[in-house]
Amino acid sequence: MNPTELLQRAKEAQTNAYAPYSGFTVGAALLGKSGKVYTGCNVENASFSPTCCAERVAIFKAVSEGESEFVAIAIAGGKKNEPAAACPPCGVCRQVLSEFCPEELSVILADGGEGATVLTLGALLPHRFHLS
Ligand code: THU
């Protein structure tokens, strides 16, 4: 699957976002080594702190289904009813991704148009926290 196709899957997932409090919708599409794609969207909560980001929904889905090695993640986010813009993953999601993904993981970000910006997880999270 190429970066454009993966980003399209993220944009589709973004349409399922439950974001009545922030009005900011996010979709993620995580490509496993098996070739399977796991999507996620942000799911907010009236109590705020239980809110889960799109990226973590996607990775938790994947790991819970037995896949724990990944090659790329695409992310699209933005205000409701506006074109998907760049939405770099938050710090918590970077740390969660780093538990399972290599520093070379491609992070494909929507750019507000038809294109994408591609970074690596290592560039987004140098010196990740790890035990020992
Ligand atoms: N959000 C994500 O889904 N992913 C991120 O990496 C950053 C933020 C969500 C959480 C919340 O529902 C909304 O965006 C505004 O913070």
PDB file of C-alpha atoms and ligand atoms in Angstrom:
ATOM      1  CA  MET A   1       0.000   0.000   0.000  1.00  0.00           C
ATOM      2  CA  ASN A   2       1.454   3.393  -0.974  1.00  0.00           C
ATOM      3  CA  PRO A   3       1.448   6.528   1.255  1.00  0.00           C
ATOM      4  CA  THR A   4      -1.418   8.138  -0.683  1.00  0.00           C
ATOM      5  CA  GLU A   5      -3.646   5.099  -0.205  1.00  0.00           C
ATOM      6  CA  LEU A   6      -2.803   4.875   3.494  1.00  0.00           C
ATOM      7  CA  LEU A   7      -3.565   8.576   3.947  1.00  0.00           C
ATOM      8  CA  GLN A   8      -6.897   8.062   2.194  1.00  0.00           C
ATOM      9  CA  ARG A   9      -7.733   5.355   4.754  1.00  0.00           C
ATOM     10  CA  ALA A  10      -6.870   7.832   7.543  1.00  0.00           C
ATOM     11  CA  LYS A  11      -9.169  10.458   6.014  1.00  0.00           C
ATOM     12  CA  GLU A  12     -11.981   7.915   5.848  1.00  0.00           C
ATOM     13  CA  ALA A  13     -11.414   6.995   9.507  1.00  0.00           C
ATOM     14  CA  GLN A  14     -11.482  10.699  10.391  1.00  0.00           C
ATOM     15  CA  THR A  15     -15.139  10.813   9.346  1.00  0.00           C
ATOM     16  CA  ASN A  16     -15.946   8.445  12.261  1.00  0.00           C
ATOM     17  CA  ALA A  17     -14.352  10.700  14.890  1.00  0.00           C
ATOM     18  CA  TYR A  18     -16.437  11.381  17.979  1.00  0.00           C
ATOM     19  CA  ALA A  19     -15.322  14.897  18.887  1.00  0.00           C
ATOM     20  CA  PRO A  20     -18.298  16.897  20.204  1.00  0.00           C
ATOM     21  CA  TYR A  21     -16.173  18.758  22.771  1.00  0.00           C
ATOM     22  CA  SER A  22     -13.168  19.925  20.759  1.00  0.00           C
ATOM     23  CA  GLY A  23     -14.681  19.871  17.287  1.00  0.00           C
ATOM     24  CA  PHE A  24     -11.257  18.572  16.153  1.00  0.00           C
ATOM     25  CA  THR A  25     -11.460  15.299  14.261  1.00  0.00           C
ATOM     26  CA  VAL A  26      -8.543  12.943  13.647  1.00  0.00           C
ATOM     27  CA  GLY A  27      -8.149   9.732  11.676  1.00  0.00           C
ATOM     28  CA  ALA A  28      -5.206   7.340  11.640  1.00  0.00           C
ATOM     29  CA  ALA A  29      -4.333   4.352   9.485  1.00  0.00           C
ATOM     30  CA  LEU A  30      -1.565   2.047  10.689  1.00  0.00           C
ATOM     31  CA  LEU A  31       0.044  -0.379   8.243  1.00  0.00           C
ATOM     32  CA  GLY A  32       1.147  -3.666   9.799  1.00  0.00           C
ATOM     33  CA  LYS A  33       4.001  -5.812   8.495  1.00  0.00           C
ATOM     34  CA  SER A  34       1.355  -8.338   7.419  1.00  0.00           C
ATOM     35  CA  GLY A  35      -0.057  -5.749   5.010  1.00  0.00           C
ATOM     36  CA  LYS A  36      -3.210  -5.289   7.065  1.00  0.00           C
ATOM     37  CA  VAL A  37      -4.373  -1.743   7.856  1.00  0.00           C
ATOM     38  CA  TYR A  38      -5.770  -0.784  11.268  1.00  0.00           C
ATOM     39  CA  THR A  39      -7.687   2.460  11.437  1.00  0.00           C
ATOM     40  CA  GLY A  40      -8.632   4.663  14.362  1.00  0.00           C
ATOM     41  CA  CYS A  41     -10.352   7.936  15.125  1.00  0.00           C
ATOM     42  CA  ASN A  42     -10.373  10.117  18.211  1.00  0.00           C
ATOM     43  CA  VAL A  43     -13.095   9.244  20.707  1.00  0.00           C
ATOM     44  CA  GLU A  44     -13.820  11.997  23.227  1.00  0.00           C
ATOM     45  CA  ASN A  45     -15.601  11.826  26.554  1.00  0.00           C
ATOM     46  CA  ALA A  46     -17.632  14.290  28.643  1.00  0.00           C
ATOM     47  CA  SER A  47     -15.147  13.738  31.450  1.00  0.00           C
ATOM     48  CA  PHE A  48     -12.357  14.818  29.032  1.00  0.00           C
ATOM     49  CA  SER A  49      -9.394  12.794  30.377  1.00  0.00           C
ATOM     50  CA  PRO A  50     -10.666   9.415  29.091  1.00  0.00           C
ATOM     51  CA  THR A  51     -10.518  10.813  25.535  1.00  0.00           C
ATOM     52  CA  CYS A  52      -8.416   8.616  23.289  1.00  0.00           C
ATOM     53  CA  CYS A  53      -6.454   9.824  20.282  1.00  0.00           C
ATOM     54  CA  ALA A  54      -6.923   8.286  16.848  1.00  0.00           C
ATOM     55  CA  GLU A  55      -3.368   6.911  16.767  1.00  0.00           C
ATOM     56  CA  ARG A  56      -3.748   5.015  20.026  1.00  0.00           C
ATOM     57  CA  VAL A  57      -7.107   3.600  18.973  1.00  0.00           C
ATOM     58  CA  ALA A  58      -5.414   2.259  15.835  1.00  0.00           C
ATOM     59  CA  ILE A  59      -2.401   0.745  17.574  1.00  0.00           C
ATOM     60  CA  PHE A  60      -4.430  -0.772  20.385  1.00  0.00           C
ATOM     61  CA  LYS A  61      -6.755  -2.340  17.821  1.00  0.00           C
ATOM     62  CA  ALA A  62      -3.771  -3.808  15.992  1.00  0.00           C
ATOM     63  CA  VAL A  63      -1.974  -5.186  19.033  1.00  0.00           C
ATOM     64  CA  SER A  64      -5.204  -6.631  20.422  1.00  0.00           C
ATOM     65  CA  GLU A  65      -5.691  -8.443  17.129  1.00  0.00           C
ATOM     66  CA  GLY A  66      -2.206  -9.974  17.285  1.00  0.00           C
ATOM     67  CA  GLU A  67      -0.213  -7.616  15.072  1.00  0.00           C
ATOM     68  CA  SER A  68       2.692  -5.823  16.742  1.00  0.00           C
ATOM     69  CA  GLU A  69       5.090  -4.864  13.947  1.00  0.00           C
ATOM     70  CA  PHE A  70       4.419  -1.864  11.756  1.00  0.00           C
ATOM     71  CA  VAL A  71       5.850  -0.042   8.777  1.00  0.00           C
ATOM     72  CA  ALA A  72       3.866   3.196   8.486  1.00  0.00           C
ATOM     73  CA  ILE A  73       1.117   5.315   9.980  1.00  0.00           C
ATOM     74  CA  ALA A  74      -0.901   7.980   8.183  1.00  0.00           C
ATOM     75  CA  ILE A  75      -2.690  10.711  10.125  1.00  0.00           C
ATOM     76  CA  ALA A  76      -5.246  13.303   9.061  1.00  0.00           C
ATOM     77  CA  GLY A  77      -6.785  15.854  11.386  1.00  0.00           C
ATOM     78  CA  GLY A  78      -8.502  19.163  11.470  1.00  0.00           C
ATOM     79  CA  LYS A  79     -11.518  21.162  12.529  1.00  0.00           C
ATOM     80  CA  LYS A  80     -14.824  19.555  11.652  1.00  0.00           C
ATOM     81  CA  ASN A  81     -15.855  20.255   8.041  1.00  0.00           C
ATOM     82  CA  GLU A  82     -12.450  21.673   7.096  1.00  0.00           C
ATOM     83  CA  PRO A  83      -9.900  19.926   4.825  1.00  0.00           C
ATOM     84  CA  ALA A  84      -7.624  17.456   6.607  1.00  0.00           C
ATOM     85  CA  ALA A  85      -4.514  19.328   7.691  1.00  0.00           C
ATOM     86  CA  ALA A  86      -1.191  18.281   9.185  1.00  0.00           C
ATOM     87  CA  CYS A  87      -1.795  16.706  12.575  1.00  0.00           C
ATOM     88  CA  PRO A  88       1.508  15.493  14.017  1.00  0.00           C
ATOM     89  CA  PRO A  89       0.874  12.898  16.747  1.00  0.00           C
ATOM     90  CA  CYS A  90       0.823  14.123  20.347  1.00  0.00           C
ATOM     91  CA  GLY A  91       3.636  13.209  22.721  1.00  0.00           C
ATOM     92  CA  VAL A  92       1.690  10.418  24.387  1.00  0.00           C
ATOM     93  CA  CYS A  93       0.941   8.787  21.029  1.00  0.00           C
ATOM     94  CA  ARG A  94       4.588   9.103  19.962  1.00  0.00           C
ATOM     95  CA  GLN A  95       5.626   7.235  23.105  1.00  0.00           C
ATOM     96  CA  VAL A  96       2.970   4.544  22.554  1.00  0.00           C
ATOM     97  CA  LEU A  97       4.012   4.116  18.913  1.00  0.00           C
ATOM     98  CA  SER A  98       7.658   3.842  19.983  1.00  0.00           C
ATOM     99  CA  GLU A  99       6.816   0.787  22.092  1.00  0.00           C
ATOM    100  CA  PHE A 100       6.088  -1.229  18.951  1.00  0.00           C
ATOM    101  CA  CYS A 101       7.470   0.691  16.004  1.00  0.00           C
ATOM    102  CA  PRO A 102      11.026   1.217  14.780  1.00  0.00           C
ATOM    103  CA  GLU A 103      12.557   4.681  14.521  1.00  0.00           C
ATOM    104  CA  GLU A 104      12.287   4.254  10.734  1.00  0.00           C
ATOM    105  CA  LEU A 105       8.481   4.049  10.883  1.00  0.00           C
ATOM    106  CA  SER A 106       7.066   6.381   8.225  1.00  0.00           C
ATOM    107  CA  VAL A 107       4.681   8.960   9.659  1.00  0.00           C
ATOM    108  CA  ILE A 108       2.586  10.283   6.794  1.00  0.00           C
ATOM    109  CA  LEU A 109       0.831  13.562   7.536  1.00  0.00           C
ATOM    110  CA  ALA A 110      -1.938  15.199   5.544  1.00  0.00           C
ATOM    111  CA  ASP A 111      -0.897  18.622   4.278  1.00  0.00           C
ATOM    112  CA  GLY A 112      -4.195  20.426   3.891  1.00  0.00           C
ATOM    113  CA  GLY A 113      -4.329  19.589   0.182  1.00  0.00           C
ATOM    114  CA  GLU A 114      -3.894  16.468  -1.875  1.00  0.00           C
ATOM    115  CA  GLY A 115      -0.305  15.902  -0.778  1.00  0.00           C
ATOM    116  CA  ALA A 116       1.478  14.551   2.274  1.00  0.00           C
ATOM    117  CA  THR A 117       4.519  15.174   4.419  1.00  0.00           C
ATOM    118  CA  VAL A 118       6.497  12.083   5.379  1.00  0.00           C
ATOM    119  CA  LEU A 119       8.586  12.026   8.551  1.00  0.00           C
ATOM    120  CA  THR A 120       9.988   9.230  10.695  1.00  0.00           C
ATOM    121  CA  LEU A 121       9.047   8.308  14.236  1.00  0.00           C
ATOM    122  CA  GLY A 122      12.710   8.727  15.238  1.00  0.00           C
ATOM    123  CA  ALA A 123      12.658  12.323  14.035  1.00  0.00           C
ATOM    124  CA  LEU A 124       9.448  12.988  15.971  1.00  0.00           C
ATOM    125  CA  LEU A 125      10.578  11.263  19.173  1.00  0.00           C
ATOM    126  CA  PRO A 126      14.324  11.137  19.759  1.00  0.00           C
ATOM    127  CA  HIS A 127      15.420   9.610  23.086  1.00  0.00           C
ATOM    128  CA  ARG A 128      12.143   7.822  23.800  1.00  0.00           C
ATOM    129  CA  PHE A 129      11.569   6.676  27.375  1.00  0.00           C
ATOM    130  CA  HIS A 130      12.302   3.015  27.997  1.00  0.00           C
ATOM    131  CA  LEU A 131      12.826   0.930  31.124  1.00  0.00           C
ATOM    132  CA  SER A 132      16.337  -0.396  31.887  1.00  0.00           C
TER     133      SER A 132
HETATM  134  N1  THU B   1      -6.038  14.096  19.019  1.00  0.00           N
HETATM  135  C1  THU B   1      -5.756  12.948  18.334  1.00  0.00           C
HETATM  136  O1  THU B   1      -6.651  12.156  18.032  1.00  0.00           O
HETATM  137  N2  THU B   1      -4.460  12.699  18.017  1.00  0.00           N
HETATM  138  C2  THU B   1      -3.410  13.510  18.322  1.00  0.00           C
HETATM  139  O2  THU B   1      -2.264  13.150  18.080  1.00  0.00           O
HETATM  140  C3  THU B   1      -3.652  14.805  18.941  1.00  0.00           C
HETATM  141  C4  THU B   1      -5.038  15.067  19.407  1.00  0.00           C
HETATM  142  C5  THU B   1      -7.436  14.384  19.391  1.00  0.00           C
HETATM  143  C6  THU B   1      -7.726  14.298  20.860  1.00  0.00           C
HETATM  144  C7  THU B   1      -8.923  15.214  20.998  1.00  0.00           C
HETATM  145  O3  THU B   1     -10.097  14.459  20.739  1.00  0.00           O
HETATM  146  C8  THU B   1      -8.751  16.232  19.883  1.00  0.00           C
HETATM  147  O4  THU B   1      -7.778  15.694  18.996  1.00  0.00           O
HETATM  148  C9  THU B   1      -8.302  17.595  20.355  1.00  0.00           C
HETATM  149  O5  THU B   1      -7.187  17.514  21.146  1.00  0.00           O
END
